Amino acid sequence: MSTPFIAQEIKGIISAGSKGQAAMPVVVAVPKELAPGEQRVASVPDVVQKLTKSGYEIRIEHDAGTSAYYPDDLFTAAGAKIAYNRAELLDSARIVLRVQPPTVTDVDQLAEGTIVIGFMNPTNNLDAIARMRDRKITAFALEFVPRITRAQSMDALSSQATAAGYVAAILGADNCPKFLPMLTTAAGTIRPATVLILGAGVAGLMAIATAKRLGAIVEAYDVRRAAGEQVRSLGARFLELEINAEAHGGYARELTPEEKAMEQQMVSAAVARADIVITTAAIPGRKAPLLITKETVMMMRPGAVIVDLAAESGGNCELTQAGKTVREYGVTLIGPQNLPARVPFHSSQMYAKNLLSFLALLVDNNGVLVKEFTDEILAASLLVHAGEVRHGPTRDLLSAGKP
Ligand code: NAD
């Protein structure tokens, strides 16, 4: 996947003014992520260097990259200025790059017209979104970047799901009392472990690839039949059911009650023979589908592990507890939150490159910030602008009586 290098596309200084005006570098701020457990940072030195060469002025909050193993001095060497006062950093910014959504406190530091780019998780951040609306902040939500070919390099959902899938397989292996590969040793032959992946989207495919590399026998299932080809190309076995639930945009639709019963039966049999089960099944905007009931967990092998990536949206397993690891009926159930933060070095690197590509949409050929967000990708991801919430479902939630 190639990321467009902004410096090749933009000649001259990136400026906030229109053509002919004195060029004022656009100040891009990268605050430290303060959400509990968040280790990532929204930019990394390589990307800062490219942005600086393109004419942006990059200001990074002191220690913003430390927990992702990008210390301040690497940012300084890449051309960034280190900011020691968060309020001043936010107040001085034209563009703010973030991983997690802004808090109300941070929004209150921003000047009118500031552009904030990051994950916005609107359902859980209505207060901050209302405040951005009222303070006339412009917010782009990376989760709404459309999954079209042109947007692949800025698809942060995919880059972070890749990280999550990798960590899920490692977590599963770490909690499994068995070896994953087949071993032939003087002390006897070890059979390979069986890993089952439910949901073969971006995270699921990465979990399959990682479990295969660790030497396990891998099986996978997805309601989208198109996923079968990708699963098989990774050397895993695809479990077939006479259902194709692919809906608009490549996402899955909800199954009918009869389809759900058929799915349950087939999935239960596969879960019962697995040593590690990684579940990633999600339906955008809805509670995660229940794929593993308590009865199925009771059928599993002692020591088996379930890593439920859908824990934050209700869980694919009935016994999952979000944010906790519990043991039930001899099975370890892991309900992880924010897995990309466990590989912060690379998840930050990928995220920063996503943002680099996204930023290229915000300037015209003269290096001037665009005023109209008519580009399909900008229009789709524009959450708040000029005192209005532009995303219909979020607007409905807000007018349903919340803030
Ligand atoms: P997701 O996180 O929304 O869901 C994960 C997986 O769970 C999906 O593959 C889904 O089909 C599956 N699933 C849902 N209900 C299920 C059930 N009951 N049983 C089993 N599996 C179930 O998915 P994602 O990783 O965001 O990817 C969604 C789609 O978008 C995929 O088709 C993917 O290939 C596509 N995609 C396209 C692009 C692009 O073209 N730029 C980029 C990324 C993803």
CSV table of C-alpha atoms and ligand atoms in Angstrom, one decimal:
chain,number,residue,atom,x,y,z
A,1,MET,CA,0.0,0.0,0.0
A,2,SER,CA,1.6,3.3,-1.0
A,3,THR,CA,1.0,6.5,0.9
A,4,PRO,CA,1.1,9.6,-1.1
A,5,PHE,CA,4.0,11.8,0.0
A,6,ILE,CA,2.6,15.2,0.5
A,7,ALA,CA,5.8,17.0,-0.4
A,8,GLN,CA,5.7,15.6,-3.9
A,9,GLU,CA,2.2,16.9,-4.4
A,10,ILE,CA,2.4,20.3,-2.8
A,11,LYS,CA,4.8,23.0,-3.9
A,12,GLY,CA,5.7,25.7,-1.5
A,13,ILE,CA,4.5,26.5,2.0
A,14,ILE,CA,1.2,25.1,3.3
A,15,SER,CA,-0.7,28.2,4.2
A,16,ALA,CA,-4.0,29.1,5.7
A,17,GLY,CA,-4.4,32.2,3.5
A,18,SER,CA,-5.6,32.4,-0.1
A,19,LYS,CA,-3.3,32.7,-3.1
A,20,GLY,CA,-1.3,35.8,-3.2
A,21,GLN,CA,-1.4,36.4,0.6
A,22,ALA,CA,1.8,36.2,2.7
A,23,ALA,CA,2.3,32.5,3.4
A,24,MET,CA,1.6,31.6,7.0
A,25,PRO,CA,2.6,28.1,7.9
A,26,VAL,CA,-0.3,26.0,9.1
A,27,VAL,CA,0.3,25.0,12.7
A,28,VAL,CA,-0.5,21.3,13.3
A,29,ALA,CA,-0.7,20.3,17.0
A,30,VAL,CA,-0.3,16.7,18.3
A,31,PRO,CA,-1.4,16.6,21.9
A,32,LYS,CA,-0.5,13.7,24.2
A,33,GLU,CA,-3.3,11.1,24.4
A,34,LEU,CA,-4.7,11.2,27.9
A,35,ALA,CA,-7.3,8.4,27.7
A,36,PRO,CA,-6.6,5.6,30.2
A,37,GLY,CA,-4.5,2.8,28.7
A,38,GLU,CA,-3.9,4.8,25.5
A,39,GLN,CA,-0.2,4.4,24.4
A,40,ARG,CA,-0.5,5.6,20.8
A,41,VAL,CA,0.4,9.0,19.4
A,42,ALA,CA,-1.2,10.6,16.3
A,43,SER,CA,2.1,11.4,14.6
A,44,VAL,CA,5.6,9.9,14.4
A,45,PRO,CA,9.0,11.4,13.5
A,46,ASP,CA,9.0,10.1,9.9
A,47,VAL,CA,5.7,11.7,9.2
A,48,VAL,CA,6.5,14.9,11.0
A,49,GLN,CA,9.6,15.2,8.8
A,50,LYS,CA,7.4,14.9,5.7
A,51,LEU,CA,4.9,17.4,7.0
A,52,THR,CA,7.6,19.9,8.0
A,53,LYS,CA,9.2,19.6,4.5
A,54,SER,CA,5.8,20.3,3.0
A,55,GLY,CA,5.6,23.6,5.0
A,56,TYR,CA,3.5,22.7,8.0
A,57,GLU,CA,4.7,23.8,11.4
A,58,ILE,CA,4.4,20.8,13.8
A,59,ARG,CA,4.0,21.2,17.5
A,60,ILE,CA,4.1,18.1,19.7
A,61,GLU,CA,3.1,18.1,23.3
A,62,HIS,CA,6.0,17.1,25.6
A,63,ASP,CA,6.1,13.3,26.1
A,64,ALA,CA,3.3,12.7,23.6
A,65,GLY,CA,5.2,9.9,21.9
A,66,THR,CA,7.0,8.5,24.9
A,67,SER,CA,4.7,5.5,25.6
A,68,ALA,CA,4.8,4.6,21.9
A,69,TYR,CA,8.7,4.7,22.1
A,70,TYR,CA,9.0,8.0,20.1
A,71,PRO,CA,10.9,10.3,22.5
A,72,ASP,CA,10.8,14.1,22.2
A,73,ASP,CA,14.3,14.3,20.8
A,74,LEU,CA,13.3,12.2,17.7
A,75,PHE,CA,10.4,14.6,17.0
A,76,THR,CA,12.8,17.6,17.5
A,77,ALA,CA,15.2,16.1,15.0
A,78,ALA,CA,12.3,15.6,12.6
A,79,GLY,CA,11.6,19.4,12.7
A,80,ALA,CA,8.8,19.5,15.4
A,81,LYS,CA,8.7,22.0,18.2
A,82,ILE,CA,8.0,20.5,21.7
A,83,ALA,CA,5.1,22.2,23.5
A,84,TYR,CA,5.2,22.1,27.3
A,85,ASN,CA,1.8,23.8,27.9
A,86,ARG,CA,-1.2,21.8,26.6
A,87,ALA,CA,-3.6,24.7,26.7
A,88,GLU,CA,-1.3,27.0,24.7
A,89,LEU,CA,-0.6,24.2,22.2
A,90,LEU,CA,-4.3,23.6,21.5
A,91,ASP,CA,-5.1,27.3,21.4
A,92,SER,CA,-2.3,28.0,18.8
A,93,ALA,CA,-3.3,25.1,16.5
A,94,ARG,CA,-5.0,25.4,13.1
A,95,ILE,CA,-5.2,21.6,12.9
A,96,VAL,CA,-5.1,19.1,15.8
A,97,LEU,CA,-4.2,15.5,15.1
A,98,ARG,CA,-5.5,13.0,17.7
A,99,VAL,CA,-6.0,9.3,18.2
A,100,GLN,CA,-8.9,9.4,20.7
A,101,PRO,CA,-11.8,11.8,20.6
A,102,PRO,CA,-11.3,15.2,22.2
A,103,THR,CA,-12.7,15.9,25.7
A,104,VAL,CA,-14.9,18.9,26.5
A,105,THR,CA,-11.9,20.4,28.4
A,106,ASP,CA,-9.7,20.1,25.3
A,107,VAL,CA,-12.4,21.5,23.0
A,108,ASP,CA,-12.6,24.5,25.3
A,109,GLN,CA,-9.0,25.4,24.5
A,110,LEU,CA,-9.5,25.4,20.7
A,111,ALA,CA,-10.0,28.6,18.7
A,112,GLU,CA,-13.0,28.9,16.5
A,113,GLY,CA,-12.4,27.2,13.1
A,114,THR,CA,-9.8,24.8,14.3
A,115,ILE,CA,-9.8,21.4,12.5
A,116,VAL,CA,-9.6,18.3,14.6
A,117,ILE,CA,-8.9,15.0,13.0
A,118,GLY,CA,-9.1,11.6,14.7
A,119,PHE,CA,-11.4,8.8,15.8
A,120,MET,CA,-14.5,10.5,17.2
A,121,ASN,CA,-16.6,7.6,18.6
A,122,PRO,CA,-19.7,9.8,18.4
A,123,THR,CA,-22.1,7.6,20.3
A,124,ASN,CA,-20.0,7.9,23.4
A,125,ASN,CA,-18.8,11.5,23.0
A,126,LEU,CA,-21.9,13.5,22.5
A,127,ASP,CA,-20.9,16.2,25.1
A,128,ALA,CA,-17.6,16.9,23.3
A,129,ILE,CA,-19.4,16.9,19.9
A,130,ALA,CA,-22.0,19.3,21.1
A,131,ARG,CA,-19.2,21.5,22.4
A,132,MET,CA,-17.4,21.4,19.1
A,133,ARG,CA,-20.6,22.4,17.4
A,134,ASP,CA,-21.1,25.3,19.7
A,135,ARG,CA,-17.5,26.5,19.5
A,136,LYS,CA,-17.6,26.2,15.7
A,137,ILE,CA,-14.8,23.6,15.5
A,138,THR,CA,-14.4,21.5,12.4
A,139,ALA,CA,-14.1,17.8,13.2
A,140,PHE,CA,-13.3,14.9,10.9
A,141,ALA,CA,-14.1,11.4,12.1
A,142,LEU,CA,-11.7,8.8,10.7
A,143,GLU,CA,-14.2,6.0,11.3
A,144,PHE,CA,-16.4,7.5,8.6
A,145,VAL,CA,-13.7,7.5,5.9
A,146,PRO,CA,-15.4,5.6,3.1
A,147,ARG,CA,-13.9,2.2,2.2
A,148,ILE,CA,-13.2,3.2,-1.4
A,149,THR,CA,-9.9,2.4,-3.2
A,150,ARG,CA,-8.7,6.0,-3.1
A,151,ALA,CA,-9.2,6.1,0.7
A,152,GLN,CA,-7.2,3.0,1.4
A,153,SER,CA,-4.1,4.8,2.6
A,154,MET,CA,-6.2,6.8,5.1
A,155,ASP,CA,-8.3,3.9,6.4
A,156,ALA,CA,-7.4,4.1,10.1
A,157,LEU,CA,-10.1,1.5,10.9
A,158,SER,CA,-8.2,-1.0,8.8
A,159,SER,CA,-4.7,-0.1,10.0
A,160,GLN,CA,-5.8,-0.3,13.7
A,161,ALA,CA,-7.8,-3.5,13.1
A,162,THR,CA,-4.6,-5.0,11.6
A,163,ALA,CA,-2.9,-4.3,14.9
A,164,ALA,CA,-5.8,-5.6,16.9
A,165,GLY,CA,-5.9,-8.9,14.9
A,166,TYR,CA,-2.2,-9.4,15.4
A,167,VAL,CA,-2.3,-8.8,19.2
A,168,ALA,CA,-5.4,-11.0,19.6
A,169,ALA,CA,-3.5,-14.0,18.1
A,170,ILE,CA,-0.5,-13.3,20.4
A,171,LEU,CA,-2.8,-12.9,23.4
A,172,GLY,CA,-4.5,-16.2,22.6
A,173,ALA,CA,-1.2,-18.0,22.3
A,174,ASP,CA,0.1,-16.4,25.5
A,175,ASN,CA,-2.9,-17.7,27.5
A,176,CYS,CA,-3.0,-21.1,25.9
A,177,PRO,CA,-1.4,-24.0,27.9
A,178,LYS,CA,-0.3,-25.7,24.7
A,179,PHE,CA,2.3,-25.1,22.0
A,180,LEU,CA,0.8,-23.9,18.7
A,181,PRO,CA,3.1,-25.6,16.2
A,182,MET,CA,3.5,-29.3,15.7
A,183,LEU,CA,6.8,-30.5,17.2
A,184,THR,CA,8.6,-33.7,16.7
A,185,THR,CA,11.1,-34.0,19.6
A,186,ALA,CA,13.0,-36.7,21.4
A,187,ALA,CA,10.4,-36.2,24.2
A,188,GLY,CA,7.6,-37.1,21.8
A,189,THR,CA,5.5,-35.6,19.1
A,190,ILE,CA,3.2,-32.6,19.9
A,191,ARG,CA,0.1,-32.1,17.8
A,192,PRO,CA,-0.5,-28.6,16.6
A,193,ALA,CA,-3.1,-26.5,18.3
A,194,THR,CA,-6.3,-25.5,16.5
A,195,VAL,CA,-7.2,-21.8,16.3
A,196,LEU,CA,-10.7,-20.8,15.2
A,197,ILE,CA,-11.3,-17.2,13.9
A,198,LEU,CA,-15.0,-16.1,13.8
A,199,GLY,CA,-15.3,-13.0,11.6
A,200,ALA,CA,-12.8,-12.7,8.8
A,201,GLY,CA,-12.7,-8.9,8.2
A,202,VAL,CA,-9.4,-7.0,8.5
A,203,ALA,CA,-8.7,-8.0,12.2
A,204,GLY,CA,-9.8,-11.6,11.6
A,205,LEU,CA,-7.5,-12.0,8.5
A,206,MET,CA,-4.6,-10.7,10.5
A,207,ALA,CA,-5.3,-13.0,13.3
A,208,ILE,CA,-5.5,-15.9,10.8
A,209,ALA,CA,-2.1,-14.9,9.3
A,210,THR,CA,-0.5,-14.6,12.8
A,211,ALA,CA,-1.8,-17.9,14.1
A,212,LYS,CA,-0.7,-19.6,10.9
A,213,ARG,CA,2.8,-18.2,11.4
A,214,LEU,CA,2.8,-19.6,14.9
A,215,GLY,CA,2.2,-23.0,13.4
A,216,ALA,CA,-1.4,-23.6,14.4
A,217,ILE,CA,-4.1,-25.3,12.3
A,218,VAL,CA,-6.5,-22.5,11.6
A,219,GLU,CA,-10.2,-22.5,10.8
A,220,ALA,CA,-12.3,-19.5,10.1
A,221,TYR,CA,-15.9,-18.5,9.5
A,222,ASP,CA,-17.6,-15.4,8.2
A,223,VAL,CA,-21.2,-14.7,7.1
A,224,ARG,CA,-19.8,-13.0,4.0
A,225,ARG,CA,-19.0,-15.8,1.5
A,226,ALA,CA,-16.4,-13.5,-0.2
A,227,ALA,CA,-14.3,-13.9,2.9
A,228,GLY,CA,-13.8,-17.6,2.0
A,229,GLU,CA,-11.3,-16.9,-0.7
A,230,GLN,CA,-9.2,-14.6,1.5
A,231,VAL,CA,-9.3,-17.1,4.3
A,232,ARG,CA,-8.1,-20.0,2.0
A,233,SER,CA,-5.4,-17.8,0.5
A,234,LEU,CA,-3.9,-17.5,4.0
A,235,GLY,CA,-3.8,-21.3,4.3
A,236,ALA,CA,-6.7,-21.6,6.7
A,237,ARG,CA,-9.9,-23.7,6.3
A,238,PHE,CA,-13.1,-21.8,5.7
A,239,LEU,CA,-16.2,-23.2,7.3
A,240,GLU,CA,-19.0,-23.1,4.9
A,241,LEU,CA,-22.7,-22.5,5.6
A,242,GLU,CA,-25.4,-22.0,3.0
A,243,ILE,CA,-25.8,-18.3,4.0
A,244,ASN,CA,-24.4,-15.2,2.2
A,245,ALA,CA,-25.0,-12.2,4.4
A,246,GLU,CA,-22.9,-9.7,2.5
A,247,ALA,CA,-24.8,-6.3,2.5
A,248,HIS,CA,-24.1,-2.8,1.2
A,249,GLY,CA,-20.5,-1.7,1.2
A,250,GLY,CA,-19.0,-5.1,1.9
A,251,TYR,CA,-20.3,-5.1,5.5
A,252,ALA,CA,-22.4,-8.0,6.9
A,253,ARG,CA,-26.2,-7.7,7.4
A,254,GLU,CA,-28.0,-9.1,10.4
A,255,LEU,CA,-29.0,-12.8,10.0
A,256,THR,CA,-32.6,-14.1,10.1
A,257,PRO,CA,-33.6,-16.2,13.1
A,258,GLU,CA,-33.4,-19.5,11.0
A,259,GLU,CA,-30.0,-18.5,9.7
A,260,LYS,CA,-28.8,-17.7,13.2
A,261,ALA,CA,-29.8,-21.2,14.4
A,262,MET,CA,-27.9,-22.9,11.6
A,263,GLU,CA,-24.9,-20.7,12.2
A,264,GLN,CA,-25.0,-21.4,16.0
A,265,GLN,CA,-24.9,-25.2,15.3
A,266,MET,CA,-22.0,-25.1,13.0
A,267,VAL,CA,-20.0,-22.6,15.0
A,268,SER,CA,-20.6,-24.5,18.3
A,269,ALA,CA,-19.1,-27.7,16.8
A,270,ALA,CA,-16.0,-25.7,15.6
A,271,VAL,CA,-15.6,-23.9,18.9
A,272,ALA,CA,-15.7,-27.2,20.8
A,273,ARG,CA,-12.7,-28.6,18.9
A,274,ALA,CA,-10.6,-25.4,19.1
A,275,ASP,CA,-7.8,-24.6,21.5
A,276,ILE,CA,-8.0,-20.8,20.9
A,277,VAL,CA,-11.1,-19.0,19.5
A,278,ILE,CA,-10.7,-15.4,18.3
A,279,THR,CA,-14.0,-13.6,17.6
A,280,THR,CA,-14.1,-10.4,15.6
A,281,ALA,CA,-17.7,-10.4,14.3
A,282,ALA,CA,-19.2,-7.0,14.1
A,283,ILE,CA,-22.1,-5.2,12.5
A,284,PRO,CA,-21.6,-1.5,12.2
A,285,GLY,CA,-23.7,0.6,14.5
A,286,ARG,CA,-25.3,-2.5,16.2
A,287,LYS,CA,-24.6,-4.7,19.1
A,288,ALA,CA,-22.1,-7.5,18.2
A,289,PRO,CA,-23.8,-10.8,17.2
A,290,LEU,CA,-23.8,-13.5,19.8
A,291,LEU,CA,-21.9,-16.5,18.4
A,292,ILE,CA,-20.7,-18.4,21.5
A,293,THR,CA,-23.3,-19.2,24.1
A,294,LYS,CA,-22.6,-20.3,27.7
A,295,GLU,CA,-23.6,-23.9,26.6
A,296,THR,CA,-21.0,-23.8,23.9
A,297,VAL,CA,-18.3,-22.6,26.3
A,298,MET,CA,-19.2,-25.6,28.5
A,299,MET,CA,-18.4,-27.9,25.6
A,300,MET,CA,-14.9,-26.5,25.1
A,301,ARG,CA,-11.7,-28.2,26.0
A,302,PRO,CA,-10.2,-27.5,29.4
A,303,GLY,CA,-7.6,-24.7,29.0
A,304,ALA,CA,-9.1,-23.4,25.8
A,305,VAL,CA,-9.0,-19.6,25.3
A,306,ILE,CA,-11.5,-17.2,23.8
A,307,VAL,CA,-10.3,-13.7,22.8
A,308,ASP,CA,-13.4,-11.7,22.1
A,309,LEU,CA,-12.5,-8.6,20.0
A,310,ALA,CA,-16.1,-7.6,20.0
A,311,ALA,CA,-16.0,-7.2,23.8
A,312,GLU,CA,-16.5,-3.4,23.6
A,313,SER,CA,-19.7,-3.7,21.5
A,314,GLY,CA,-21.4,-6.4,23.6
A,315,GLY,CA,-19.2,-9.4,22.9
A,316,ASN,CA,-19.5,-12.4,20.5
A,317,CYS,CA,-19.4,-14.7,23.5
A,318,GLU,CA,-22.2,-14.6,26.2
A,319,LEU,CA,-19.6,-14.9,29.0
A,320,THR,CA,-17.2,-12.2,27.9
A,321,GLN,CA,-16.6,-9.3,30.3
A,322,ALA,CA,-15.3,-6.2,28.6
A,323,GLY,CA,-11.9,-5.2,29.9
A,324,LYS,CA,-11.4,-8.3,31.9
A,325,THR,CA,-10.0,-11.8,31.7
A,326,VAL,CA,-12.1,-14.4,33.5
A,327,ARG,CA,-12.1,-18.2,33.7
A,328,GLU,CA,-15.4,-20.1,33.3
A,329,TYR,CA,-15.8,-23.8,33.0
A,330,GLY,CA,-12.1,-24.2,32.6
A,331,VAL,CA,-12.0,-21.8,29.7
A,332,THR,CA,-10.1,-18.4,29.7
A,333,LEU,CA,-12.3,-15.6,28.4
A,334,ILE,CA,-10.4,-12.5,27.4
A,335,GLY,CA,-12.5,-9.3,26.7
A,336,PRO,CA,-9.7,-6.9,25.6
A,337,GLN,CA,-10.1,-3.2,25.1
A,338,ASN,CA,-8.0,-1.1,22.7
A,339,LEU,CA,-5.7,-3.8,21.5
A,340,PRO,CA,-3.9,-1.5,19.0
A,341,ALA,CA,-2.5,0.4,22.0
A,342,ARG,CA,-0.6,-2.8,23.0
A,343,VAL,CA,1.6,-2.4,19.9
A,344,PRO,CA,1.8,1.4,20.1
A,345,PHE,CA,5.0,1.8,18.0
A,346,HIS,CA,3.6,0.3,14.9
A,347,SER,CA,0.0,1.2,15.4
A,348,SER,CA,1.0,4.8,15.8
A,349,GLN,CA,3.2,4.6,12.7
A,350,MET,CA,0.3,3.3,10.6
A,351,TYR,CA,-2.1,5.7,12.1
A,352,ALA,CA,0.3,8.7,11.4
A,353,LYS,CA,0.6,7.6,7.8
A,354,ASN,CA,-3.2,7.4,7.5
A,355,LEU,CA,-3.4,11.0,8.8
A,356,LEU,CA,-0.6,12.1,6.4
A,357,SER,CA,-2.7,10.9,3.5
A,358,PHE,CA,-5.9,12.5,4.9
A,359,LEU,CA,-4.1,15.9,5.3
A,360,ALA,CA,-3.3,15.9,1.7
A,361,LEU,CA,-7.0,16.2,0.9
A,362,LEU,CA,-7.2,19.4,3.0
A,363,VAL,CA,-4.9,21.5,0.9
A,364,ASP,CA,-5.3,22.5,-2.8
A,365,ASN,CA,-2.6,22.5,-5.4
A,366,ASN,CA,-1.3,25.9,-4.2
A,367,GLY,CA,-0.8,24.5,-0.7
A,368,VAL,CA,-3.7,26.5,0.7
A,369,LEU,CA,-6.2,24.9,3.1
A,370,VAL,CA,-9.5,24.1,1.2
A,371,LYS,CA,-12.6,26.0,2.5
A,372,GLU,CA,-15.2,23.7,1.0
A,373,PHE,CA,-15.1,20.0,1.9
A,374,THR,CA,-16.6,18.7,-1.4
A,375,ASP,CA,-14.2,15.8,-1.8
A,376,GLU,CA,-16.1,12.6,-1.3
A,377,ILE,CA,-13.8,11.4,1.5
A,378,LEU,CA,-13.9,14.8,3.4
A,379,ALA,CA,-17.6,15.1,3.0
A,380,ALA,CA,-18.3,11.6,4.3
A,381,SER,CA,-16.0,12.0,7.4
A,382,LEU,CA,-17.0,15.6,8.2
A,383,LEU,CA,-18.7,15.3,11.6
A,384,VAL,CA,-19.0,18.9,12.8
A,385,HIS,CA,-18.5,22.1,10.9
A,386,ALA,CA,-19.5,25.8,11.2
A,387,GLY,CA,-21.7,25.3,14.1
A,388,GLU,CA,-23.6,22.2,12.7
A,389,VAL,CA,-23.3,18.5,13.3
A,390,ARG,CA,-23.1,17.2,9.7
A,391,HIS,CA,-23.4,13.4,10.5
A,392,GLY,CA,-27.1,12.6,10.4
A,393,PRO,CA,-27.2,9.8,13.0
A,394,THR,CA,-25.1,11.8,15.5
A,395,ARG,CA,-27.3,14.8,15.0
A,396,ASP,CA,-30.4,12.6,15.7
A,397,LEU,CA,-28.7,11.3,18.9
A,398,LEU,CA,-28.0,14.9,20.0
A,399,SER,CA,-31.5,16.1,19.3
A,400,ALA,CA,-33.0,13.1,21.1
A,401,GLY,CA,-32.5,15.2,24.2
A,402,LYS,CA,-28.9,14.7,25.3
A,403,PRO,CA,-26.6,17.7,25.4
B,1,NAD,P1,-16.1,-5.5,10.8
B,1,NAD,O1,-15.1,-5.1,11.8
B,1,NAD,O2,-17.3,-4.6,10.5
B,1,NAD,O3,-16.6,-7.0,11.0
B,1,NAD,C1,-15.7,-8.0,11.2
B,1,NAD,C2,-16.2,-9.2,10.4
B,1,NAD,O4,-17.2,-9.9,11.1
B,1,NAD,C3,-16.7,-8.9,9.0
B,1,NAD,O5,-15.9,-9.7,8.1
B,1,NAD,C4,-18.1,-9.4,9.0
B,1,NAD,O6,-18.6,-10.0,7.8
B,1,NAD,C5,-18.1,-10.5,10.1
B,1,NAD,N1,-19.4,-10.8,10.7
B,1,NAD,C6,-20.4,-10.0,11.0
B,1,NAD,N2,-21.4,-10.8,11.6
B,1,NAD,C7,-21.0,-12.1,11.6
B,1,NAD,C8,-21.5,-13.3,12.1
B,1,NAD,N3,-22.8,-13.4,12.6
B,1,NAD,N4,-20.8,-14.4,12.0
B,1,NAD,C9,-19.5,-14.4,11.4
B,1,NAD,N5,-18.9,-13.3,11.0
B,1,NAD,C10,-19.7,-12.1,11.1
B,1,NAD,O7,-15.4,-5.7,9.4
B,1,NAD,P2,-14.1,-4.9,8.8
B,1,NAD,O8,-12.9,-5.6,9.1
B,1,NAD,O9,-14.2,-3.5,9.1
B,1,NAD,O10,-14.4,-5.2,7.2
B,1,NAD,C11,-15.7,-5.0,6.7
B,1,NAD,C12,-15.7,-5.2,5.2
B,1,NAD,O11,-15.0,-4.0,4.6
B,1,NAD,C13,-14.9,-6.4,4.7
B,1,NAD,O12,-15.6,-6.8,3.5
B,1,NAD,C14,-13.6,-5.8,4.3
B,1,NAD,O13,-12.9,-6.6,3.3
B,1,NAD,C15,-14.0,-4.5,3.7
B,1,NAD,N6,-13.0,-3.5,3.6
B,1,NAD,C16,-12.7,-2.8,2.5
B,1,NAD,C17,-11.7,-1.9,2.4
B,1,NAD,C18,-11.5,-1.2,1.2
B,1,NAD,O14,-11.9,-1.5,0.1
B,1,NAD,N7,-10.8,-0.1,1.2
B,1,NAD,C19,-11.0,-1.6,3.5
B,1,NAD,C20,-11.2,-2.3,4.7
B,1,NAD,C21,-12.2,-3.3,4.8
